[in-house]
Amino acid sequence: MVAAEPIAFGVNGRQVTVRSAGARRLSRVLRDDLGLTGTKVGCDAGDCGACTVLLNGEPVCSCLMAVGQVSGCEITTVEGLAKRSPLLGRLQRSFLSHGAAQCGACTPGMLVAATALLEKNSSPGETEVMDAIGGVLCRCTGYRKIIRAIVQAASGPVADRSSDVSPRVPPDVSPEAGQAVGARLVRLDGQKKVDGTEIFGADETPAGALGVRAIRSPHQRARFLFGDLEQFVAEQPGVMLVLTAKDVPGVDCYGVIPRFADQPVFAHAEARFRGEAVAAVVGETDALESLDLAAFPVRWEELPPLKTMDDALASEAPRIHGHREGNVLVRGRVVCGDVDQAIAESEIVTEGEYETGFVEHAYIEPEAGFARRVGDTIEIQACTQSPYMDRDDVAKILGIAPEKVRIIPTAVGGGFGSKLDLSVQPFIALAAWKLGRPVRMVYSRTESMVSTTKRHPARMRLRAGATREGRLTALDFAADFNTGAYSSWGPTVAFRVPVHASGPYRVPHYRALTRAVHTNTVPAGAFRGFGVPQTAIAQEQLYDDLADKVGMDRLEFRILNSLDNHTPTVTGQVLGEGVGIRACLEALRPGWQVARAETAEFNSATTGPMRRGVGVAGMWYGCGNTSLPNPSTVRIGLQRNGRIALHQGAVDIGQGSNTIVAQICADALGAPIAQFDLVSGDTAITPDCGKTSASRQTLVTGKAAQMAGSQLRSRILQLAGVCGCAALEFLDGIVTVADDGKRKTLALSELPLDANGYVITSEATFDPPTSPLDENGQGIPYAVFGFGAHMAEIEVDVELGTVRVLKVTAAHDVGRAINPTLIEGQIEGGVAQGIVMSLMEEFFPGKGENLHDYLIPSAGDVPPIESILIEDASSIGPFGAKGIGEQAVIPTAPAILNAIHDAVGVRIRKIPATPDRVRAAILVKAGGARG
Ligand code: FES
Ligand code: FES
């Protein structure tokens, strides 16, 4: 071990001396020794920029700096920015006002990089800002709001709309009672994100905590045999325990959908994918860091893996799970009419095949958390999107009652679906349960990428028919989704896709068949859209081909065929209201016509290699679970001091549910939002609001919050003996009720407290009304759908095959825009993910499992995005609102792929449309033209 030495340097204006080996990473010293956890670690490799700090005023990646190098230097972290100059306080406020911080994991690095720029250039333009933050990655925002926030912070004063760091709602950001819904309210949990005090999964370490390192399979499929584990423990200083499947006291089988649960904490005798855990070493953190994993006593016998869906579906293929015939996890089906006959009789017919690959979520925060045993209870504090599901699975694994497991979600540094599944939780829970000491685990970037779920690769075949007038007559869709070694969300994808594969259009004759297929690859799970983005890539390109064959404008073809309030969907559902797809498409029409004309002009005038194109695509997405219950319960309590405690267990993963749910509740109650105290996710103190996925929190939890707020209002009015239209005023210790010129006062201190410790508790549960689907997939899968349409303007270099997106215009029917700033943030982030899904991102298991090789977009990769909000209200949603999280990503990729076709006349069948694929398609077309 290298000897520690005293190293002195300045941090945020004070001198510190640390005793440390000089080679330790500065990021570690800042976080672990000095408690400055505002500096985040996303990769430990200089790729993500989350750890950016100022070194003598210059931005550096602190994970790449040895602490010995900073002796005598001055370091500024996010915690020190506001002190450094008033301009920086303004920068932080600008981030809040613009909604530039979503999950907040990148925010410290962004703010530090922006500071370095503003100190040198007090009025930078967009390009200079993009250059300055180019080394800091953000997976949530699409960068546009960050860029605007920095430019505006430099160019003028930013209203101080949020200065309170307490968990209470900052009073100076609050609109009046009844005016929260629709307000561009600064996110209520925003201040902590910009001052570095937000607690993410890796940001707390209980005293005396041990660490865990998982031993993972280096092979896609392998049998394994352990050597002498006891001897290994005895010989390794600081190692306390090795956990294997034998140490699981309960049921060693978990999964997000209990009916399909199939994943063990540790593989039993055979590992089914590269990266699967077979054991975990528990011990002192320092000892684990220096542990030579090659010394771990395990012998591998590599077996031939089923690498592809073709391998897995071959008749002689071994079964990955013995009870799943043909390696098919599950099939999905929606059928209406007679598709074969309708296509045979259609005047225009077209068909196509499309393929997409794995996509990595690449959130900036790798999975992390700690567990501790408290008597006969286990407490887990970790990043998660689904605390109640975690609770139930951990209880099953430990063999204890769910009430004996407490899940305390930290802030989540991006999830996009992957943090719905368990990651560190079983390892830390087992170790803490067994040893009675707190145990912490933080995934490395590579460990995160190797072992956590991905977007399902898809292989899709389609045929569609239309009349000569352009009316869709039929769609025949079949798709296989590679769900990897374990089920995760494979059933959800297989069931959701057939409902959505028609797109938001009237298709009278329809057949959509899907399969989720097991292979020996990393499990595929939930990723923003549950298979619908892949499906839209195929179906929206096919509809463009159909429009071309009919000879119709591609946008008008969609408008002609769009669903309305009275036409049945492919499951026979008639929505009756809130079908906003036509409005979204029509909102694009003026820009479409201009862009088409400008593109044609550019292409006819150019003599160089650039060709421009414009593409459009529509989408729909059912909010919440497919034909399954997914209730949320919200509890609010009137406190003696006149404040309202809002207990809601929806996890805010950056999308803004902490703020949106409070806005809804405030207006339902008739109280200013500043009157609320937020009590967010913790299974011990908040009711179950379900998982944060499927664009359900605004709709489902928001509705429950609206109902709870209305109920509390009724109870107060009842107590005061006045009518329902009275205005409430909440003051310290009293509530006044103004009714028809008379005022009544309720003295809260004189009223008894209920079992929850409140003067009045109101609790409401909402479960969207759906019905089961029959054997042909007919029924009501979702109570509410969101709709949208995107237009992409792009430029292709025909010599290089590169594609540059010039602009995306995104129209979304959100029912009611509860908080337009947060909705725009979701749209811009979704568009950014759609752009790279279409053009650059593909994950290959076993290759590039880091952010150096797996490229996600940086600030310069995201073009201007124009958001158009359509409000076609749903009577089911709170104040008419629908979801937006998944919707935003779906139409971008097909719009871009259609634009590529528009520009150069080629269809890219295998996505992403990387330069080599685009160039190859252009060459094939040119060859065909010559031939
Ligand atoms: S943690 Fe330092 S660059 Fe990613
Ligand atoms: S807000 Fe940038 S990574 Fe989440």
XYZ file of N, CA and C and ligand atoms in Angstrom, residues 25 27 39-52 60-65 135-137 364 445 851, ligand 1:
88
model
N -7.427 9.627 -6.880
C -8.166 10.569 -7.716
C -8.640 11.749 -6.872
N -11.262 13.443 -7.411
C -12.711 13.285 -7.207
C -12.995 12.489 -5.935
N -19.641 17.123 -6.396
C -18.861 16.644 -7.540
C -19.255 15.192 -7.800
N -19.827 14.933 -8.970
C -20.355 13.596 -9.249
C -19.335 12.758 -10.017
N -19.529 11.462 -9.951
C -18.663 10.537 -10.687
C -19.544 9.664 -11.576
N -19.377 9.827 -12.869
C -20.201 9.048 -13.796
C -19.431 7.998 -14.554
N -18.093 8.111 -14.557
C -17.349 7.146 -15.372
C -15.955 6.841 -14.841
N -15.368 7.766 -14.071
C -13.996 7.589 -13.574
C -12.992 7.449 -14.713
N -13.311 7.999 -15.853
C -12.437 7.795 -17.012
C -12.299 9.031 -17.896
N -12.803 10.161 -17.449
C -12.659 11.373 -18.251
C -13.648 11.481 -19.396
N -14.681 10.658 -19.395
C -15.609 10.654 -20.523
C -16.875 11.480 -20.319
N -17.352 11.596 -19.072
C -18.686 12.189 -18.874
C -18.656 13.618 -18.369
N -17.582 14.032 -17.731
C -17.478 15.411 -17.258
C -18.271 15.717 -16.000
N -18.951 14.716 -15.424
C -19.749 14.971 -14.217
C -18.880 15.429 -13.054
N -17.598 15.090 -13.101
C -16.698 15.386 -11.989
C -15.937 16.690 -12.194
N -16.383 17.510 -13.154
C -15.628 18.720 -13.500
C -15.537 19.686 -12.307
N -11.361 21.020 -15.099
C -10.658 19.742 -15.286
C -11.567 18.619 -14.799
N -11.320 17.432 -15.316
C -12.025 16.255 -14.797
C -11.298 15.805 -13.532
N -11.966 15.916 -12.411
C -11.266 15.586 -11.168
C -11.026 14.089 -11.031
N -11.707 13.276 -11.825
C -11.422 11.834 -11.759
C -10.102 11.506 -12.437
N -9.614 12.416 -13.264
C -8.341 12.174 -13.951
C -7.170 12.865 -13.260
N -7.451 13.660 -12.236
C -6.376 14.372 -11.525
C -5.966 13.559 -10.306
N -17.601 18.904 -23.012
C -17.035 17.741 -22.328
C -17.908 17.223 -21.199
N -19.055 17.863 -20.985
C -19.938 17.418 -19.896
C -21.204 16.827 -20.528
N -21.452 15.578 -20.247
C -22.583 14.896 -20.882
C -23.845 15.019 -20.049
N -26.297 9.334 -16.354
C -24.992 9.787 -15.860
C -24.669 9.163 -14.500
N -18.933 2.392 -14.146
C -19.629 2.584 -15.417
C -19.694 1.273 -16.204
N -18.200 4.913 -21.639
C -18.719 6.093 -22.349
C -17.691 6.701 -23.299
S -16.376 10.885 -13.680
Fe -14.785 12.085 -14.391
S -15.222 12.355 -16.462
Fe -16.730 10.959 -15.802
